[in-house]
């Protein structure tokens, strides 16, 4: 799976980001799985459950997730593997 753990400076910031990620479903027909942790952070996972794998569509969605996080939080996304 492709995943990330998100934590924001304030709960309102993270909630804003998560609302933006939820809207991806309406825009793309697919949205990431989002879970909240006890410490207030969120875990965002992208995978295709029906094939128990990561597909090309998942990779495309992960890029949309990164862009949505940047848009909603002004750079809260973690750097990619080349950084």
PDB file of C-alpha atoms in Angstrom:
ATOM      1  CA  UNK A   1       0.000   0.000   0.000  1.00  0.00           C
ATOM      2  CA  UNK A   2       0.956   3.631  -0.354  1.00  0.00           C
ATOM      3  CA  UNK A   3       0.513   5.502   2.890  1.00  0.00           C
ATOM      4  CA  UNK A   4       1.362   8.518   4.953  1.00  0.00           C
ATOM      5  CA  UNK A   5       0.872   9.669   8.526  1.00  0.00           C
ATOM      6  CA  UNK A   6      -0.312  13.264   8.768  1.00  0.00           C
ATOM      7  CA  UNK A   7      -0.071  15.523  11.772  1.00  0.00           C
ATOM      8  CA  UNK A   8      -0.876  19.206  11.730  1.00  0.00           C
ATOM      9  CA  UNK A   9      -0.067  22.103  13.999  1.00  0.00           C
ATOM     10  CA  UNK A  10      -3.707  22.381  14.979  1.00  0.00           C
ATOM     11  CA  UNK A  11      -6.671  20.054  14.772  1.00  0.00           C
ATOM     12  CA  UNK A  12      -8.478  22.491  12.464  1.00  0.00           C
ATOM     13  CA  UNK A  13      -5.596  22.313   9.975  1.00  0.00           C
ATOM     14  CA  UNK A  14      -5.695  18.528   9.818  1.00  0.00           C
ATOM     15  CA  UNK A  15      -9.490  18.480   9.617  1.00  0.00           C
ATOM     16  CA  UNK A  16      -9.309  20.877   6.651  1.00  0.00           C
ATOM     17  CA  UNK A  17      -6.836  18.568   4.896  1.00  0.00           C
ATOM     18  CA  UNK A  18      -8.948  15.474   5.580  1.00  0.00           C
ATOM     19  CA  UNK A  19     -12.094  17.169   4.252  1.00  0.00           C
ATOM     20  CA  UNK A  20     -10.168  17.973   1.076  1.00  0.00           C
ATOM     21  CA  UNK A  21      -9.063  14.343   0.751  1.00  0.00           C
ATOM     22  CA  UNK A  22     -12.673  13.150   1.192  1.00  0.00           C
ATOM     23  CA  UNK A  23     -13.719  15.354  -1.742  1.00  0.00           C
ATOM     24  CA  UNK A  24     -11.346  13.420  -4.017  1.00  0.00           C
ATOM     25  CA  UNK A  25     -13.993  10.688  -4.197  1.00  0.00           C
ATOM     26  CA  UNK A  26     -16.400  13.035  -5.956  1.00  0.00           C
ATOM     27  CA  UNK A  27     -13.695  14.368  -8.239  1.00  0.00           C
ATOM     28  CA  UNK A  28     -12.010  11.110  -9.219  1.00  0.00           C
ATOM     29  CA  UNK A  29     -14.439   8.345  -8.283  1.00  0.00           C
ATOM     30  CA  UNK A  30     -11.811   7.046  -5.847  1.00  0.00           C
ATOM     31  CA  UNK A  31     -10.625   8.261  -2.478  1.00  0.00           C
ATOM     32  CA  UNK A  32      -7.974   7.140  -0.003  1.00  0.00           C
ATOM     33  CA  UNK A  33      -8.721   5.202   3.177  1.00  0.00           C
ATOM     34  CA  UNK A  34      -8.383   7.617   6.105  1.00  0.00           C
ATOM     35  CA  UNK A  35      -8.016   6.583   9.736  1.00  0.00           C
ATOM     36  CA  UNK A  36      -7.642   8.770  12.803  1.00  0.00           C
ATOM     37  CA  UNK A  37      -5.212   7.796  15.537  1.00  0.00           C
ATOM     38  CA  UNK A  38      -5.536   8.363  19.265  1.00  0.00           C
ATOM     39  CA  UNK A  39      -2.878  11.101  19.189  1.00  0.00           C
ATOM     40  CA  UNK A  40      -4.962  13.100  16.709  1.00  0.00           C
ATOM     41  CA  UNK A  41      -2.864  12.263  13.663  1.00  0.00           C
ATOM     42  CA  UNK A  42      -4.353  10.642  10.579  1.00  0.00           C
ATOM     43  CA  UNK A  43      -3.167   7.740   8.456  1.00  0.00           C
ATOM     44  CA  UNK A  44      -3.938   7.938   4.740  1.00  0.00           C
ATOM     45  CA  UNK A  45      -3.647   4.724   2.703  1.00  0.00           C
ATOM     46  CA  UNK A  46      -4.104   4.167  -1.025  1.00  0.00           C
ATOM     47  CA  UNK A  47      -4.563   0.614  -2.338  1.00  0.00           C
ATOM     48  CA  UNK A  48      -6.976  -1.499  -4.338  1.00  0.00           C
ATOM     49  CA  UNK A  49      -8.551  -3.937  -1.904  1.00  0.00           C
ATOM     50  CA  UNK A  50     -10.142  -6.108  -4.617  1.00  0.00           C
ATOM     51  CA  UNK A  51      -6.724  -7.172  -5.934  1.00  0.00           C
ATOM     52  CA  UNK A  52      -4.865  -6.764  -2.609  1.00  0.00           C
ATOM     53  CA  UNK A  53      -2.225  -4.657  -4.326  1.00  0.00           C
ATOM     54  CA  UNK A  54      -1.197  -1.190  -5.420  1.00  0.00           C
ATOM     55  CA  UNK A  55      -2.242  -0.465  -9.008  1.00  0.00           C
ATOM     56  CA  UNK A  56      -1.469   2.295 -11.480  1.00  0.00           C
ATOM     57  CA  UNK A  57      -4.741   3.926 -10.474  1.00  0.00           C
ATOM     58  CA  UNK A  58      -3.534   3.921  -6.868  1.00  0.00           C
ATOM     59  CA  UNK A  59      -0.309   5.652  -7.848  1.00  0.00           C
ATOM     60  CA  UNK A  60      -2.310   8.279  -9.755  1.00  0.00           C
ATOM     61  CA  UNK A  61      -4.581   8.746  -6.723  1.00  0.00           C
ATOM     62  CA  UNK A  62      -1.538   9.062  -4.446  1.00  0.00           C
ATOM     63  CA  UNK A  63      -0.317  11.939  -6.627  1.00  0.00           C
ATOM     64  CA  UNK A  64      -3.760  13.564  -6.312  1.00  0.00           C
ATOM     65  CA  UNK A  65      -3.605  13.051  -2.532  1.00  0.00           C
ATOM     66  CA  UNK A  66      -0.206  14.801  -2.407  1.00  0.00           C
ATOM     67  CA  UNK A  67      -1.551  17.693  -4.474  1.00  0.00           C
ATOM     68  CA  UNK A  68      -4.674  17.969  -2.305  1.00  0.00           C
ATOM     69  CA  UNK A  69      -2.564  18.040   0.861  1.00  0.00           C
ATOM     70  CA  UNK A  70      -0.365  20.759  -0.607  1.00  0.00           C
ATOM     71  CA  UNK A  71      -3.451  22.719  -1.652  1.00  0.00           C
ATOM     72  CA  UNK A  72      -5.236  22.410   1.696  1.00  0.00           C
ATOM     73  CA  UNK A  73      -2.268  22.738   4.033  1.00  0.00           C
ATOM     74  CA  UNK A  74       0.320  24.735   2.181  1.00  0.00           C
ATOM     75  CA  UNK A  75       3.013  22.062   2.025  1.00  0.00           C
ATOM     76  CA  UNK A  76       2.069  19.690   4.826  1.00  0.00           C
ATOM     77  CA  UNK A  77       2.848  16.710   2.551  1.00  0.00           C
ATOM     78  CA  UNK A  78       5.977  14.712   3.286  1.00  0.00           C
ATOM     79  CA  UNK A  79       8.791  14.997   0.714  1.00  0.00           C
ATOM     80  CA  UNK A  80       9.016  12.292  -1.920  1.00  0.00           C
ATOM     81  CA  UNK A  81      11.685   9.570  -2.020  1.00  0.00           C
ATOM     82  CA  UNK A  82      14.120  11.724  -4.031  1.00  0.00           C
ATOM     83  CA  UNK A  83      14.214  14.473  -1.407  1.00  0.00           C
TER      84      UNK A  83
END
